[in-house]
PDB file of C-alpha atoms in Angstrom:
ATOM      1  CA  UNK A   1     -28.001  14.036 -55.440  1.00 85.00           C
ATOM      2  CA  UNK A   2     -31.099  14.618 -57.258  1.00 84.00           C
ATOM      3  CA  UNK A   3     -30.247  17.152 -59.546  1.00 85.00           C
ATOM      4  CA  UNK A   4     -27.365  15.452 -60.144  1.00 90.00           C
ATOM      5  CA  UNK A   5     -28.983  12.484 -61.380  1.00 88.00           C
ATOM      6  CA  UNK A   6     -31.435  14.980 -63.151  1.00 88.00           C
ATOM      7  CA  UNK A   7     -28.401  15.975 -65.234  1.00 89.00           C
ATOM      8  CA  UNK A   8     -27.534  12.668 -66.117  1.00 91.00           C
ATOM      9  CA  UNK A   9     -30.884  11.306 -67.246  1.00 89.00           C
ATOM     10  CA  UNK A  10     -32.778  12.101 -70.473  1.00 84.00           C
ATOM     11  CA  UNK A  11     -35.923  12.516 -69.307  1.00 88.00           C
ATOM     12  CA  UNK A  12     -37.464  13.021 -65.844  1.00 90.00           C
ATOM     13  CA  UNK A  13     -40.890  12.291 -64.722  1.00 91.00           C
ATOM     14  CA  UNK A  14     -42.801  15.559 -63.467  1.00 92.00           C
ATOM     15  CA  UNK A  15     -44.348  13.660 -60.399  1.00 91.00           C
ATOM     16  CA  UNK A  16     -40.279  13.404 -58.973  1.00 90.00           C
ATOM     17  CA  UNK A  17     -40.003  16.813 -59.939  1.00 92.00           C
ATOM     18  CA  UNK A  18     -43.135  18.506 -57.981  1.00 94.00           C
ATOM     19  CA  UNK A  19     -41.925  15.669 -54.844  1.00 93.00           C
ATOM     20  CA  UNK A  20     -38.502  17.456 -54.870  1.00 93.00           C
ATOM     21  CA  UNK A  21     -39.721  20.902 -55.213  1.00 95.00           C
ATOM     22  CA  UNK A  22     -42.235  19.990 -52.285  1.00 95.00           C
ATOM     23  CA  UNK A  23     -39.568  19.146 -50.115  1.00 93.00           C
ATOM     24  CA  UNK A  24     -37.178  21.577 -51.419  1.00 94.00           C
ATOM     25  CA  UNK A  25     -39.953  24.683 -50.089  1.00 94.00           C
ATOM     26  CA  UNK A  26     -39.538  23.087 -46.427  1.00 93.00           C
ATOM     27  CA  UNK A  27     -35.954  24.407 -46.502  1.00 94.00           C
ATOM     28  CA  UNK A  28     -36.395  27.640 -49.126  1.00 95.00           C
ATOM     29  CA  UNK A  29     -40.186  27.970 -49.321  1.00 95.00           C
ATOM     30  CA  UNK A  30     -39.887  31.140 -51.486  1.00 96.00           C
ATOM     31  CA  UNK A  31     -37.930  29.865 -53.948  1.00 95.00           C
ATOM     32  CA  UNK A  32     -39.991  26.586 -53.548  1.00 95.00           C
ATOM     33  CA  UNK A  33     -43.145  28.415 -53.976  1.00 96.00           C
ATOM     34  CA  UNK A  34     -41.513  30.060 -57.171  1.00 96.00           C
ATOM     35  CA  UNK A  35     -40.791  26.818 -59.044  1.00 95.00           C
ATOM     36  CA  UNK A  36     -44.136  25.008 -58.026  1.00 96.00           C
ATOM     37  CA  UNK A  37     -45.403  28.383 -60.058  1.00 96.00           C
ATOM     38  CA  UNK A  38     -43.163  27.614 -62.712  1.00 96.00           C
ATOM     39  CA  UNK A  39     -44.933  23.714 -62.729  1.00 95.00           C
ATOM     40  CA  UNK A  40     -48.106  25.601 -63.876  1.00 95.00           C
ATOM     41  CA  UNK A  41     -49.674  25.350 -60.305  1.00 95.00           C
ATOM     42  CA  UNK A  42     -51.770  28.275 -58.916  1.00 93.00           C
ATOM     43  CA  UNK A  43     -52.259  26.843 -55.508  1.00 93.00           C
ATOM     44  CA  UNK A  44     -50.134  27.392 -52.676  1.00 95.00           C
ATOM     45  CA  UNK A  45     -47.518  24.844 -52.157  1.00 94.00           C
ATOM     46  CA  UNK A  46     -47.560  24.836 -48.498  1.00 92.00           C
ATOM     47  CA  UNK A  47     -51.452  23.344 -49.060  1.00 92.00           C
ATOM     48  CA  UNK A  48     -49.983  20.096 -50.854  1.00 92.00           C
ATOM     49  CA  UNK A  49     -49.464  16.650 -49.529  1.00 92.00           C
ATOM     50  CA  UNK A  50     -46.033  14.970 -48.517  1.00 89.00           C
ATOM     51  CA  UNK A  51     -44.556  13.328 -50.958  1.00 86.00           C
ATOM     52  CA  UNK A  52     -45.075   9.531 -50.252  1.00 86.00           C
ATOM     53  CA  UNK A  53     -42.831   6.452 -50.609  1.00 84.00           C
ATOM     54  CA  UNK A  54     -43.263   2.595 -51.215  1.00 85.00           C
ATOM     55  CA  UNK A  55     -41.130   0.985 -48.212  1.00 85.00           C
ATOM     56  CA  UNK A  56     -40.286  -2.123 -49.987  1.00 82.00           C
ATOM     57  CA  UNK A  57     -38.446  -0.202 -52.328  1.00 78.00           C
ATOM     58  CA  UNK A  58     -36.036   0.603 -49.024  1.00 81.00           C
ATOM     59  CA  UNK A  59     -35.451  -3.306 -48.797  1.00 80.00           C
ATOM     60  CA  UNK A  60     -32.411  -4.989 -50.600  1.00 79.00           C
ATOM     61  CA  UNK A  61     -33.149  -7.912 -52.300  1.00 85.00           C
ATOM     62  CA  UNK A  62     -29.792  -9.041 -53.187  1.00 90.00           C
ATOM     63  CA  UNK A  63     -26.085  -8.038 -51.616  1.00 91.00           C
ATOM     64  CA  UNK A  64     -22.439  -8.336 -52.617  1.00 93.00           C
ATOM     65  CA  UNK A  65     -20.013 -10.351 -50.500  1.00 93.00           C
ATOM     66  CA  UNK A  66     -16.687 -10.958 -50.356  1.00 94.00           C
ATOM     67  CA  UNK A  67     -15.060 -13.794 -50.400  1.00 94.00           C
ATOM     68  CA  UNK A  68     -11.806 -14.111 -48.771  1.00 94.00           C
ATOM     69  CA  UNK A  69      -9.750 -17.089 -48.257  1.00 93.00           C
ATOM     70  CA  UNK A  70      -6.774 -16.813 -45.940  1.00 92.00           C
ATOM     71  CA  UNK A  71      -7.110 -13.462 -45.465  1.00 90.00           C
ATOM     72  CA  UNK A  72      -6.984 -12.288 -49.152  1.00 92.00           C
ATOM     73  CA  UNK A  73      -9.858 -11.545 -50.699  1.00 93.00           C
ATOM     74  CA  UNK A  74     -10.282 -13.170 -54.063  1.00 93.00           C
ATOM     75  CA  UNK A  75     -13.853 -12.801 -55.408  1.00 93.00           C
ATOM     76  CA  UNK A  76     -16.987 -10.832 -55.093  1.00 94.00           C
ATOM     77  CA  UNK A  77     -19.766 -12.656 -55.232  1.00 94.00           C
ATOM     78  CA  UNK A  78     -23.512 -11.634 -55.095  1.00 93.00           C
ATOM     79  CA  UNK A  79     -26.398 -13.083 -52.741  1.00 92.00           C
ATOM     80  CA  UNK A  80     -29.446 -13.208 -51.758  1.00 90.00           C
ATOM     81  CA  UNK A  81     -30.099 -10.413 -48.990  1.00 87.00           C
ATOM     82  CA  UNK A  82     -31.337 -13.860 -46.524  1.00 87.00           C
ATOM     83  CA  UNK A  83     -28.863 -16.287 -47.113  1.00 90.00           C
ATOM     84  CA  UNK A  84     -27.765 -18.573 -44.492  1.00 92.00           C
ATOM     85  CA  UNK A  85     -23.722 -20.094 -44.499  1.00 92.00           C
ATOM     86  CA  UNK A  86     -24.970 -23.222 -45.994  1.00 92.00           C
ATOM     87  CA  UNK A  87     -26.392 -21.902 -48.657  1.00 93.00           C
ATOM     88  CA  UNK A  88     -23.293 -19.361 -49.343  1.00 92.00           C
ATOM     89  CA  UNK A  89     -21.015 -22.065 -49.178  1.00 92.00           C
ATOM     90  CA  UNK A  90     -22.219 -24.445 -51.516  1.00 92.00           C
ATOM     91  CA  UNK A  91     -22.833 -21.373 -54.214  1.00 93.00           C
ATOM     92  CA  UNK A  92     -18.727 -20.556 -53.442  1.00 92.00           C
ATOM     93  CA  UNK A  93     -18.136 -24.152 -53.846  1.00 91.00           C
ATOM     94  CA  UNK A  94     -19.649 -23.979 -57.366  1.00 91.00           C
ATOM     95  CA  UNK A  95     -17.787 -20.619 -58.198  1.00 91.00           C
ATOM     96  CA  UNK A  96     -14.966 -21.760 -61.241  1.00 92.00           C
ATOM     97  CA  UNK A  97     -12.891 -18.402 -59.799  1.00 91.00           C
ATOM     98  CA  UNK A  98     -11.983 -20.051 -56.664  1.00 90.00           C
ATOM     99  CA  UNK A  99     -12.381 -23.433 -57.295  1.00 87.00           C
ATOM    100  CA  UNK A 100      -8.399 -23.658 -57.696  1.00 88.00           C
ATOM    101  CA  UNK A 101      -7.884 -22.112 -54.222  1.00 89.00           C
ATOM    102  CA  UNK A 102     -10.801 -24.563 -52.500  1.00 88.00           C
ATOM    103  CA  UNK A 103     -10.593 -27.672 -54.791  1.00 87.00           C
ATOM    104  CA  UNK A 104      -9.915 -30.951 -52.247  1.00 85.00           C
ATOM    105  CA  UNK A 105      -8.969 -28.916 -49.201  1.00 87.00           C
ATOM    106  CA  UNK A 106     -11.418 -28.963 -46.143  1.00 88.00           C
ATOM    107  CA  UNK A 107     -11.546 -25.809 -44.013  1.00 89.00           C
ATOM    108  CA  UNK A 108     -10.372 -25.695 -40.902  1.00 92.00           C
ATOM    109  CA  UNK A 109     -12.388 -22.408 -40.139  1.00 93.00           C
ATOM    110  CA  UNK A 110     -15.400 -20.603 -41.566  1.00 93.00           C
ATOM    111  CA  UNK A 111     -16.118 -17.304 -40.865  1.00 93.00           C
ATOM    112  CA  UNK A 112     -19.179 -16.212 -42.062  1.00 93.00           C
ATOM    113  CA  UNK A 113     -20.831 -12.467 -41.484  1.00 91.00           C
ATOM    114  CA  UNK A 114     -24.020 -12.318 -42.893  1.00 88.00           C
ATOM    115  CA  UNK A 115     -23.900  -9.769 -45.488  1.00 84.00           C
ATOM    116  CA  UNK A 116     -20.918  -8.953 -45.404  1.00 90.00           C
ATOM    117  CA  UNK A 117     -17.964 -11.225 -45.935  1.00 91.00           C
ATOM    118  CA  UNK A 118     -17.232 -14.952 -45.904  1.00 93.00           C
ATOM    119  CA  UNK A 119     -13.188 -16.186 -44.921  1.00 94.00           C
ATOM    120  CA  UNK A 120     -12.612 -19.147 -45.612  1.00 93.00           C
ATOM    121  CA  UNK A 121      -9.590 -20.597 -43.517  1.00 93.00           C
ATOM    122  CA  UNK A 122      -8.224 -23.809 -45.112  1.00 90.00           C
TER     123      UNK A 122
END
C-alpha cells in the first residue's frame, strides 16, 4: 500500500520513508539494513526507535450513511462520526434529494444504525 501510494504522489517526505524502511528490516532486515545505508545512515538500523503514531489520527471524524427509504436506498449522506437519530433525521429532512420521497408523509418506522444506515419506513 505504501509504495503504491509512493508511486502516485510527487513528492514523499523522508521521515515516512526511513518509518517504512524501519519496519520493512523487521521482516527483511538485510535488505532493510541496505536501504537505511542508501538514506545516508551509518548506524545500524536495528539501534533506531519505532516509528511512532498520533492516535487521533486513527479516529473518524465524519462517516457516510445511507439513506434508505422503503428498502431502496436513495442517497448518501455524510455525518458526524457522534450523531444521534435526532440529529440525522432533521439533516435528512432538510436534504432537497429526498424531500420528494419524505415531503408530508410521517413514518411509520425508523430504523436507525448508528453509522451505518438510516431506513426510513413511511
Amino acid at each position: 500500500v505504501f509504495v503504491n501510494a509512493v508511486y502516485k504522489a510527487k513528492t514523499v517526505y523522508r521521515e515516512y520513508i526511513e518509518g517504512f524502511v524501519k519496519m520493512f528490516s523487521c521482516i527483511c532486515p538485510f535488505a532493510g539494513e541496505e536501504m537505511w545505508e542508501k538514506l545516508g545512515h551509518n548506524n545500524s538500523i536495528a539501534y533506531e526507535s519505532w516509528p511512532t503514531f498520533d492516535e487521533k489520527h486513527l479516529v473518524k471524524n465524519s462517516i457516510k450513511m445511507a439513506i434508505s427509504i422503503n428498502g431502496k436506498t436513495r442517497d448518501v449522506m455524510e455525518f458526524d462520526a457522534d450523531i444521534s437519530q435526532d440529529e440525522a433525521l432533521s439533516l435528512i429532512k432538510q436534504n432537497p434529494k429526498l424531500s420528494s420521497y419524505i415531503e408530508g408523509k410521517t413514518f411509520k418506522k425508523v430504523i436507525f444504525v448508528k453509522g451505518r444506515i438510516c431506513n426510513l419506513v413511511i
